[in-house]
PDB file of C-alpha atoms in Angstrom:
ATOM      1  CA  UNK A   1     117.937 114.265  93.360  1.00 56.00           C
ATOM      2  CA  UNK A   2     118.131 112.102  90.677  1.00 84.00           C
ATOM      3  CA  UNK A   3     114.800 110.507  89.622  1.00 94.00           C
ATOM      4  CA  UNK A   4     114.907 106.719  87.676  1.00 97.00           C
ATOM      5  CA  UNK A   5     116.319 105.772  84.905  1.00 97.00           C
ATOM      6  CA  UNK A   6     115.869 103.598  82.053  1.00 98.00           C
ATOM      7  CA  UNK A   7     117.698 102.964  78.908  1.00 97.00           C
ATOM      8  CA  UNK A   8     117.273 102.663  75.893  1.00 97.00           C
ATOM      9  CA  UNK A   9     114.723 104.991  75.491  1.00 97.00           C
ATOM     10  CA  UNK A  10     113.488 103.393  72.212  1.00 97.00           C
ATOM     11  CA  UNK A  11     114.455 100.074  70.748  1.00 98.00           C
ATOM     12  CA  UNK A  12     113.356  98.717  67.089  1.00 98.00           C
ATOM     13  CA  UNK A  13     114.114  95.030  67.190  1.00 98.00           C
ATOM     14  CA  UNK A  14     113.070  92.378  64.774  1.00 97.00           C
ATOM     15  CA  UNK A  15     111.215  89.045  65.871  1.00 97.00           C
ATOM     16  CA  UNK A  16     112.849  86.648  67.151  1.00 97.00           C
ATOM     17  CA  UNK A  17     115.871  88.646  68.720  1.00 98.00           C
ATOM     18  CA  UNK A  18     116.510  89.055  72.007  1.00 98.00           C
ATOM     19  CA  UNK A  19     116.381  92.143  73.739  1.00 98.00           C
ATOM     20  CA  UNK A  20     117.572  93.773  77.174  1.00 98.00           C
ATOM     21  CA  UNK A  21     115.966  96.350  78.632  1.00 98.00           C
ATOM     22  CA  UNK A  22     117.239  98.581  81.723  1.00 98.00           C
ATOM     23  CA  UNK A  23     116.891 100.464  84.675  1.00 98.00           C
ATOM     24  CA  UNK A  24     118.298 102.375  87.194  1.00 97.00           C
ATOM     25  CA  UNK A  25     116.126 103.245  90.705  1.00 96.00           C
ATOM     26  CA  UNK A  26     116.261 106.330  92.932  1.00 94.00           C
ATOM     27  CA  UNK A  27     119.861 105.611  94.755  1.00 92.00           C
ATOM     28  CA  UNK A  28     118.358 104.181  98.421  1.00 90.00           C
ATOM     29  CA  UNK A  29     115.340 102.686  97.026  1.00 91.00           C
ATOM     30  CA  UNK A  30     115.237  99.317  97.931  1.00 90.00           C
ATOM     31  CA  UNK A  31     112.183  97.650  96.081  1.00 91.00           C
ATOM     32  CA  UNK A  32     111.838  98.133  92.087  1.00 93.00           C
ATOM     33  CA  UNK A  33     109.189  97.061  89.868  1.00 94.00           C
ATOM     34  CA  UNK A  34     108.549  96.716  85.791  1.00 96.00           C
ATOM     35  CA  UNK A  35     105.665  97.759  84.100  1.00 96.00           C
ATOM     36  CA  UNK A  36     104.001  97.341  80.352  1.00 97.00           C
ATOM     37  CA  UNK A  37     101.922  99.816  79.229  1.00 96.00           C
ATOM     38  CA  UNK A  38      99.777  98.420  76.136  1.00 92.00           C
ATOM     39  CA  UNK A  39      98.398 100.747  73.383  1.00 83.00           C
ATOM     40  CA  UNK A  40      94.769 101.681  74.879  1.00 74.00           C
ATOM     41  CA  UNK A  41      95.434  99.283  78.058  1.00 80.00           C
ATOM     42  CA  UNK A  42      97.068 100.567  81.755  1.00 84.00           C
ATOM     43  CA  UNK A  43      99.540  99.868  82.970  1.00 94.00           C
ATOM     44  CA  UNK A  44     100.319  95.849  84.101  1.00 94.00           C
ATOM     45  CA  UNK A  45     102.510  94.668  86.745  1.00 93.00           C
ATOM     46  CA  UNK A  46     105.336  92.162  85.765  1.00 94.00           C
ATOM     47  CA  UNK A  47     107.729  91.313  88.332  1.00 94.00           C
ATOM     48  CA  UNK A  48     108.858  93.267  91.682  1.00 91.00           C
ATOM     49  CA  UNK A  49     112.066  93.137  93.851  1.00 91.00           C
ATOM     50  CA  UNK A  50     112.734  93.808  97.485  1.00 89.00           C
ATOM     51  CA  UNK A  51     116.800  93.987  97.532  1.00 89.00           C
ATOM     52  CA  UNK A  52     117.968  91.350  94.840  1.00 90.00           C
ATOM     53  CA  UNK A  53     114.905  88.864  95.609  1.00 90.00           C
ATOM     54  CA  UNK A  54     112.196  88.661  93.763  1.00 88.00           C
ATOM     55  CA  UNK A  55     109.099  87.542  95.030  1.00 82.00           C
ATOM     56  CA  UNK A  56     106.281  87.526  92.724  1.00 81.00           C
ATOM     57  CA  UNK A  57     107.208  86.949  89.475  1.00 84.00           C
ATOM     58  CA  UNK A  58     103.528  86.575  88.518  1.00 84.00           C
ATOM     59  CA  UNK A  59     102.746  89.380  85.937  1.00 91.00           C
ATOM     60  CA  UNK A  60     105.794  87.808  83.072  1.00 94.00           C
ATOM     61  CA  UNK A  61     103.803  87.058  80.448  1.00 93.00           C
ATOM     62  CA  UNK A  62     105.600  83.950  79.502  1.00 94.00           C
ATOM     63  CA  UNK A  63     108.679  82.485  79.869  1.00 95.00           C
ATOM     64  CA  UNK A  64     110.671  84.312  77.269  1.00 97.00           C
ATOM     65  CA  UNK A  65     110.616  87.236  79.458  1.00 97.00           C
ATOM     66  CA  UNK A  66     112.547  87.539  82.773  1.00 96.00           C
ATOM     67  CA  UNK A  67     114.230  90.018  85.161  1.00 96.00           C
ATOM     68  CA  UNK A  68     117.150  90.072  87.291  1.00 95.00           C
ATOM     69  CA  UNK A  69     119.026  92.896  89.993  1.00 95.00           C
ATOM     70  CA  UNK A  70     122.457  93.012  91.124  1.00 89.00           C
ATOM     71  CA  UNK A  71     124.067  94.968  94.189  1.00 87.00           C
ATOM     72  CA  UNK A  72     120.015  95.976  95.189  1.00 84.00           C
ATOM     73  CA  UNK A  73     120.363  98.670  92.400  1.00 92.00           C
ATOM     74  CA  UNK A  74     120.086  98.252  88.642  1.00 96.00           C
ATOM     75  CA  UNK A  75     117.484  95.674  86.961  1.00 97.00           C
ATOM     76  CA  UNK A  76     117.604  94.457  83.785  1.00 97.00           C
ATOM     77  CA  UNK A  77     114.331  93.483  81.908  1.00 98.00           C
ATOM     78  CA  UNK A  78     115.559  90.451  79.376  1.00 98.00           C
ATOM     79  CA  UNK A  79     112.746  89.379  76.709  1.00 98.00           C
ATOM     80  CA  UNK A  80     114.070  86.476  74.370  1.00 98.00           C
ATOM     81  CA  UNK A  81     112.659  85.678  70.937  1.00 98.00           C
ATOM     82  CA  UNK A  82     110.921  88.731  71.003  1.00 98.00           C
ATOM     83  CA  UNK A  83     107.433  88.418  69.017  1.00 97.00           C
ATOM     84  CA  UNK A  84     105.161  91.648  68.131  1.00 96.00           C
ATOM     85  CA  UNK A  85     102.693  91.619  70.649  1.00 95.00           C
ATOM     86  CA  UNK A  86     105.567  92.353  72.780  1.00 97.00           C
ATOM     87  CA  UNK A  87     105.764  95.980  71.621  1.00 97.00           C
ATOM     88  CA  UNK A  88     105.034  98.243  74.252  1.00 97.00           C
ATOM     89  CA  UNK A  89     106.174 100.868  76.964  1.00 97.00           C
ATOM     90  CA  UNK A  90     108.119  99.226  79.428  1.00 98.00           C
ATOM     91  CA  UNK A  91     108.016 101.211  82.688  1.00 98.00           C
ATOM     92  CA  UNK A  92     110.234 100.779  85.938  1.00 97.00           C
ATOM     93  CA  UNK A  93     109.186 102.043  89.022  1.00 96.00           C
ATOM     94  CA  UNK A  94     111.057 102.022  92.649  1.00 94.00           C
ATOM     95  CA  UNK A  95     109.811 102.932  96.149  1.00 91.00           C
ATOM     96  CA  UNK A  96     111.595 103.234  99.536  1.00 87.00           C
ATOM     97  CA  UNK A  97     110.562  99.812 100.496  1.00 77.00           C
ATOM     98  CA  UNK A  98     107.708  97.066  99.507  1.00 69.00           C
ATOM     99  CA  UNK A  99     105.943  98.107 102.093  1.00 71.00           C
ATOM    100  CA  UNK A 100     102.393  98.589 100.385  1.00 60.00           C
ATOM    101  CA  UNK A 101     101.316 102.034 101.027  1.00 68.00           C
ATOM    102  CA  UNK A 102     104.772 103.674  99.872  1.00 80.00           C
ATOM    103  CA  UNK A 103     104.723 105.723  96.704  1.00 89.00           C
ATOM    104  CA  UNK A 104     106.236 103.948  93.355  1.00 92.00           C
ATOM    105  CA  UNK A 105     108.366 106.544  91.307  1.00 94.00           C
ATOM    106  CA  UNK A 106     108.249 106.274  87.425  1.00 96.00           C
ATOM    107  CA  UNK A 107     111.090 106.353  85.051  1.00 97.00           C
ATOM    108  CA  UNK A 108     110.691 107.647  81.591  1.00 97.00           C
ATOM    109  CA  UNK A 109     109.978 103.916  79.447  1.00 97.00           C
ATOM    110  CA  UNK A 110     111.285 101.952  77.351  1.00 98.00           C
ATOM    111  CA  UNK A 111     109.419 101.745  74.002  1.00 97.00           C
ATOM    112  CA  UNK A 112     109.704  98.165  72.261  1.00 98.00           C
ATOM    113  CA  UNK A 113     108.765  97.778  69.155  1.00 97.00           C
ATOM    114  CA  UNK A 114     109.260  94.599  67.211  1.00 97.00           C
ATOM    115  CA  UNK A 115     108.696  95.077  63.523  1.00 96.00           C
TER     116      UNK A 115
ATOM    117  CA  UNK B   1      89.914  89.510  90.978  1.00 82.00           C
ATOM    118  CA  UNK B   2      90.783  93.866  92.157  1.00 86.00           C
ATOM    119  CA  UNK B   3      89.580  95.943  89.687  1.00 91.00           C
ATOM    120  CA  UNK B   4      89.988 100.044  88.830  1.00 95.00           C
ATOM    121  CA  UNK B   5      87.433 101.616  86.371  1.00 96.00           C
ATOM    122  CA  UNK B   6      87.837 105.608  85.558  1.00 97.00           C
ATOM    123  CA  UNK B   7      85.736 107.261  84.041  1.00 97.00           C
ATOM    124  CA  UNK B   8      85.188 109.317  81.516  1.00 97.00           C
ATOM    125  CA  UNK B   9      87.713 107.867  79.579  1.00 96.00           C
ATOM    126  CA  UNK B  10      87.872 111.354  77.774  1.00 97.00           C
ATOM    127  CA  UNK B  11      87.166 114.909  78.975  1.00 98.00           C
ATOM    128  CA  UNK B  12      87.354 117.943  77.462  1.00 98.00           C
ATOM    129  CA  UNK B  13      87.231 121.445  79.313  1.00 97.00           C
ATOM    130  CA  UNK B  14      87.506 124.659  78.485  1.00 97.00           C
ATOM    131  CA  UNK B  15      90.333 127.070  81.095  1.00 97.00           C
ATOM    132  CA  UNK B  16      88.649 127.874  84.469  1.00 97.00           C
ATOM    133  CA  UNK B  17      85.741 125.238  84.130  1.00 97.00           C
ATOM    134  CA  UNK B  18      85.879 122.987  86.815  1.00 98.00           C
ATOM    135  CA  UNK B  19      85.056 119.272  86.763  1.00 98.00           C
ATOM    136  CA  UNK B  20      85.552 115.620  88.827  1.00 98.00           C
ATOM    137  CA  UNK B  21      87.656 112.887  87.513  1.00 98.00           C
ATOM    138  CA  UNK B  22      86.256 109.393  89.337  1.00 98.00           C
ATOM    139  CA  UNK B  23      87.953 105.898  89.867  1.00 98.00           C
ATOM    140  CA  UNK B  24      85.699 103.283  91.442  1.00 97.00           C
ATOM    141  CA  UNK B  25      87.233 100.219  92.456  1.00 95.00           C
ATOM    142  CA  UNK B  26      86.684  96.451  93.299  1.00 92.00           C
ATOM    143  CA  UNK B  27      89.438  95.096  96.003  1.00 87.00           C
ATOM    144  CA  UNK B  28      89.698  92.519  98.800  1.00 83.00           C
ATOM    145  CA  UNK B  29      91.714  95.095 101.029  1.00 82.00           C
ATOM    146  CA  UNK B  30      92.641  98.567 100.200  1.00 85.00           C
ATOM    147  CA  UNK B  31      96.208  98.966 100.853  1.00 86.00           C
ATOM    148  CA  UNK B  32      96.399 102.317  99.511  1.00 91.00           C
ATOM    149  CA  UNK B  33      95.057 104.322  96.316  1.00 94.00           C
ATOM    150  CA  UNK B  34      97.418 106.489  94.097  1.00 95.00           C
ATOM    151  CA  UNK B  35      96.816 108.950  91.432  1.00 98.00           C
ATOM    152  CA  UNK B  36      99.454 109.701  88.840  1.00 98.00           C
ATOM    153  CA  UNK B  37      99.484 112.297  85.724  1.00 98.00           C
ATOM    154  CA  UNK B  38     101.206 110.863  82.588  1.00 97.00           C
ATOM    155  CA  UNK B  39     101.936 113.392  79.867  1.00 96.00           C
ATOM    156  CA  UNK B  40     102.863 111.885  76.351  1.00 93.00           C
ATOM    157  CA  UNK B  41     105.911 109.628  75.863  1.00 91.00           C
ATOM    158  CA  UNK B  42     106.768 109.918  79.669  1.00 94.00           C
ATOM    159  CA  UNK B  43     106.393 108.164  82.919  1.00 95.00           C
ATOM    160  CA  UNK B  44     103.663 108.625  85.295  1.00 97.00           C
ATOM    161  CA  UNK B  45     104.351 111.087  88.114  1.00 96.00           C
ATOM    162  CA  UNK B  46     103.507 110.738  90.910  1.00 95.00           C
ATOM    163  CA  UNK B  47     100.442 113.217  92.988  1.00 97.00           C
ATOM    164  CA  UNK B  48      98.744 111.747  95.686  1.00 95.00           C
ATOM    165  CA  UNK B  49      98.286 108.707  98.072  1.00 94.00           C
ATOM    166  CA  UNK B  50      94.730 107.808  99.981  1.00 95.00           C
ATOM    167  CA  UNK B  51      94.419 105.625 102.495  1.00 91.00           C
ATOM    168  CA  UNK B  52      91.334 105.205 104.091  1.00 91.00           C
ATOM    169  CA  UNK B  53      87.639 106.223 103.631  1.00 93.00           C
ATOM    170  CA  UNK B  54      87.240 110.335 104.291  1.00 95.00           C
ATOM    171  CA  UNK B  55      90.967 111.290 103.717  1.00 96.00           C
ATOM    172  CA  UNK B  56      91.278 114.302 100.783  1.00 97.00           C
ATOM    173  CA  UNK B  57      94.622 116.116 100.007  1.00 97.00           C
ATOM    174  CA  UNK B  58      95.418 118.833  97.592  1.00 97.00           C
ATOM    175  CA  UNK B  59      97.917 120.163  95.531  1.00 95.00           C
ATOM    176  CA  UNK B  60      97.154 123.463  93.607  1.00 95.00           C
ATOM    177  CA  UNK B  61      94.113 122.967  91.465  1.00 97.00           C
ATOM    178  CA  UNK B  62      93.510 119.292  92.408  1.00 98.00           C
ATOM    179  CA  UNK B  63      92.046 117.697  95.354  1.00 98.00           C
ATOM    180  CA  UNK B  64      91.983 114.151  95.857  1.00 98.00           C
ATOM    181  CA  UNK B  65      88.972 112.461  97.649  1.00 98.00           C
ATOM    182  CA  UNK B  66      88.154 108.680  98.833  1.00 96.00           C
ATOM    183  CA  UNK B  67      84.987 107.026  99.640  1.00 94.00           C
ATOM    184  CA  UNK B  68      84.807 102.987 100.379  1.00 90.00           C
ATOM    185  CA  UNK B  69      83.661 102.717  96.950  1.00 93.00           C
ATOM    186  CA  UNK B  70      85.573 104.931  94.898  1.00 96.00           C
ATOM    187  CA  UNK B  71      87.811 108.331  94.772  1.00 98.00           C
ATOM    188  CA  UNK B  72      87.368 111.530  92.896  1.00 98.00           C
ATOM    189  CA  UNK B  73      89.718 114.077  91.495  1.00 98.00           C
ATOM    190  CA  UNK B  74      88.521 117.112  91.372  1.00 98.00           C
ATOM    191  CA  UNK B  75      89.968 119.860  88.731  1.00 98.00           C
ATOM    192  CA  UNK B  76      89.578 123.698  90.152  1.00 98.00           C
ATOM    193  CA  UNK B  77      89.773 126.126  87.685  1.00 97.00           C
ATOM    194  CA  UNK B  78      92.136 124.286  85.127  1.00 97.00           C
ATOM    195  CA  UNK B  79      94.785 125.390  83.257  1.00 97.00           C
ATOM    196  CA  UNK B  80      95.956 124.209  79.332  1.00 97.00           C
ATOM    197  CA  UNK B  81      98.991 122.799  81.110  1.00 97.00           C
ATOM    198  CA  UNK B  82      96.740 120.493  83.365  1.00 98.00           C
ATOM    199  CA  UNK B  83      96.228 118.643  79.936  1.00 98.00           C
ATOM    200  CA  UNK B  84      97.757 114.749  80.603  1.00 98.00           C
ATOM    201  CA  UNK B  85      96.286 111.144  80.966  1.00 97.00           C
ATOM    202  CA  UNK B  86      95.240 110.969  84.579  1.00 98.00           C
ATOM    203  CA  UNK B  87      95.465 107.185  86.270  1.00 97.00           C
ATOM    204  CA  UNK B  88      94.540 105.741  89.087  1.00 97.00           C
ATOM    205  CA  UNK B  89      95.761 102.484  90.974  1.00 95.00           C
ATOM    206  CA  UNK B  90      95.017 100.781  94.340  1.00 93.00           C
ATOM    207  CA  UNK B  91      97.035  98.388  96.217  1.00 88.00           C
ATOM    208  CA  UNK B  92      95.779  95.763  98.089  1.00 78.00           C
ATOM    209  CA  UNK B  93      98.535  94.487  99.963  1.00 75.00           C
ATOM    210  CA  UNK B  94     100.752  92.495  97.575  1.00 69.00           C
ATOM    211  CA  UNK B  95     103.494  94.910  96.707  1.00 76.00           C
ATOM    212  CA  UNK B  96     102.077  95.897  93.149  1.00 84.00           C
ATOM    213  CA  UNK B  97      99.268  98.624  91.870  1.00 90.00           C
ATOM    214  CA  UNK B  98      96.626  97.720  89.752  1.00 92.00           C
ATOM    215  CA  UNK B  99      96.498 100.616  87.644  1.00 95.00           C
ATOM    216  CA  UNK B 100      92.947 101.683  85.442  1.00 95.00           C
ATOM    217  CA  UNK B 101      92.910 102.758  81.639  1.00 95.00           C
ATOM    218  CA  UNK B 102      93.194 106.678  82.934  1.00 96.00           C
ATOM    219  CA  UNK B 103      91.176 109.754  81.986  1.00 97.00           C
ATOM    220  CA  UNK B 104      92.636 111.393  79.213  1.00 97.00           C
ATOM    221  CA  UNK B 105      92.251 115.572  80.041  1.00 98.00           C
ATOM    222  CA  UNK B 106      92.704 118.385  77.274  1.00 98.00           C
ATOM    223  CA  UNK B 107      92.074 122.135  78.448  1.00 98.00           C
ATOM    224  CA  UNK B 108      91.471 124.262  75.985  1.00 97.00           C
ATOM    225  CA  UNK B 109      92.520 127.978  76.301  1.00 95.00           C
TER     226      UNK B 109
END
């Protein structure tokens, strides 16, 4: 079946632009989580949703950056004013359920990069 | 605060020589530990889930291990295309992994 998706694949912005990032989870998958993977860093957790909730919101780095998710399917990752240290692979994952000890399946990235 | 260190952070083998990949880790409650591969400019897929001390699985040359203190994956005979950024995470119960730097693997023919 169909694995995640994410889109765009690559986006050049300039700072100070908004940009919207998103992504698509394995159809029946009802938790979905973002991801930024860092030049030399692993990966760190922003934000996760069960259904259209989301419940820990703790991992956005600041307040220019926030997530929504409509109809328990597609997320969109929304970063305002970007700056450069905001250039980096953005990764969505999904899983059957939040339940901890289910697997979280990768989509391909979205690579930022804020010139 | 959880923590995941793997080491080495780079290893080079040549094909058919064997070696360990570890991850040690620092959690209040082990939820669960996951090893992905991550080849270049993709996402990380996904290989195995541990979840308690003792428990090993395998899938063709790799085998998975977990101790209390850390977990091991072990490289049989490797191949070129076994080459990829190998990482780790645990979670401890609060719905998201904490994920280590990775071992970055390169076979050589």
């Amino acid at each position: 079946g169909a694995g995640v998706s994410q889109s765009p694949s690559n986006k050049v912005t300039e700072k100070g632009k908004d940009v919207e990032l998103r992504c698509d989870p394995i159809s029946g998958h009802t938790a979905l989580y973002w991801y930024r993977q860092s030049l030399g860093q692993g990966l760190e957790f922003l934000i996760y949703f069960q259904g259209n909730s989301a419940p820990d919101k703790s991992g956005l780095p600041s307040d220019r950056f926030s997530a929504e998710r409509t109809g328990g399917s597609v997320s969109t990752l929304t970063i305002q004013r970007t700056q450069q240290e905001d250039s980096a692979v953005y990764l969505c994952a999904s899983s059957f359920d939040s339940l901890s000890y289910n697997e979280q399946f990768f989509g391909p990235g979205t690579r930022l990069t804020v010139l | 605060e959880d923590q995941v260190t793997q080491s080495p952070e780079a290893l080079r083998l040549q094909e058919g020589e064997s070696s360990s990949l570890n991850c040690s880790y620092t959690v209040s409650g082990l939820r669960g530990l996951f090893w992905y591969r991550q080849d270049p400019g993709k996402g990380p897929e996904f290989l195995f889930t541990l979840y308690s001390a003792g428990e090993e699985k395998e899938k063709e040359r790799l085998k998975a291990t977990l101790t209390k203190k850390e977990s091991f994956l072990h490289i049989t005979a490797p191949k070129p295309e076994d080459s990829a950024t190998y990482l780790c995470a645990v979670n401890t119960g609060f719905q998201k992994l904490v994920f280590g730097t990775g071992t970055r693997l390169l076979v050589s023919p």
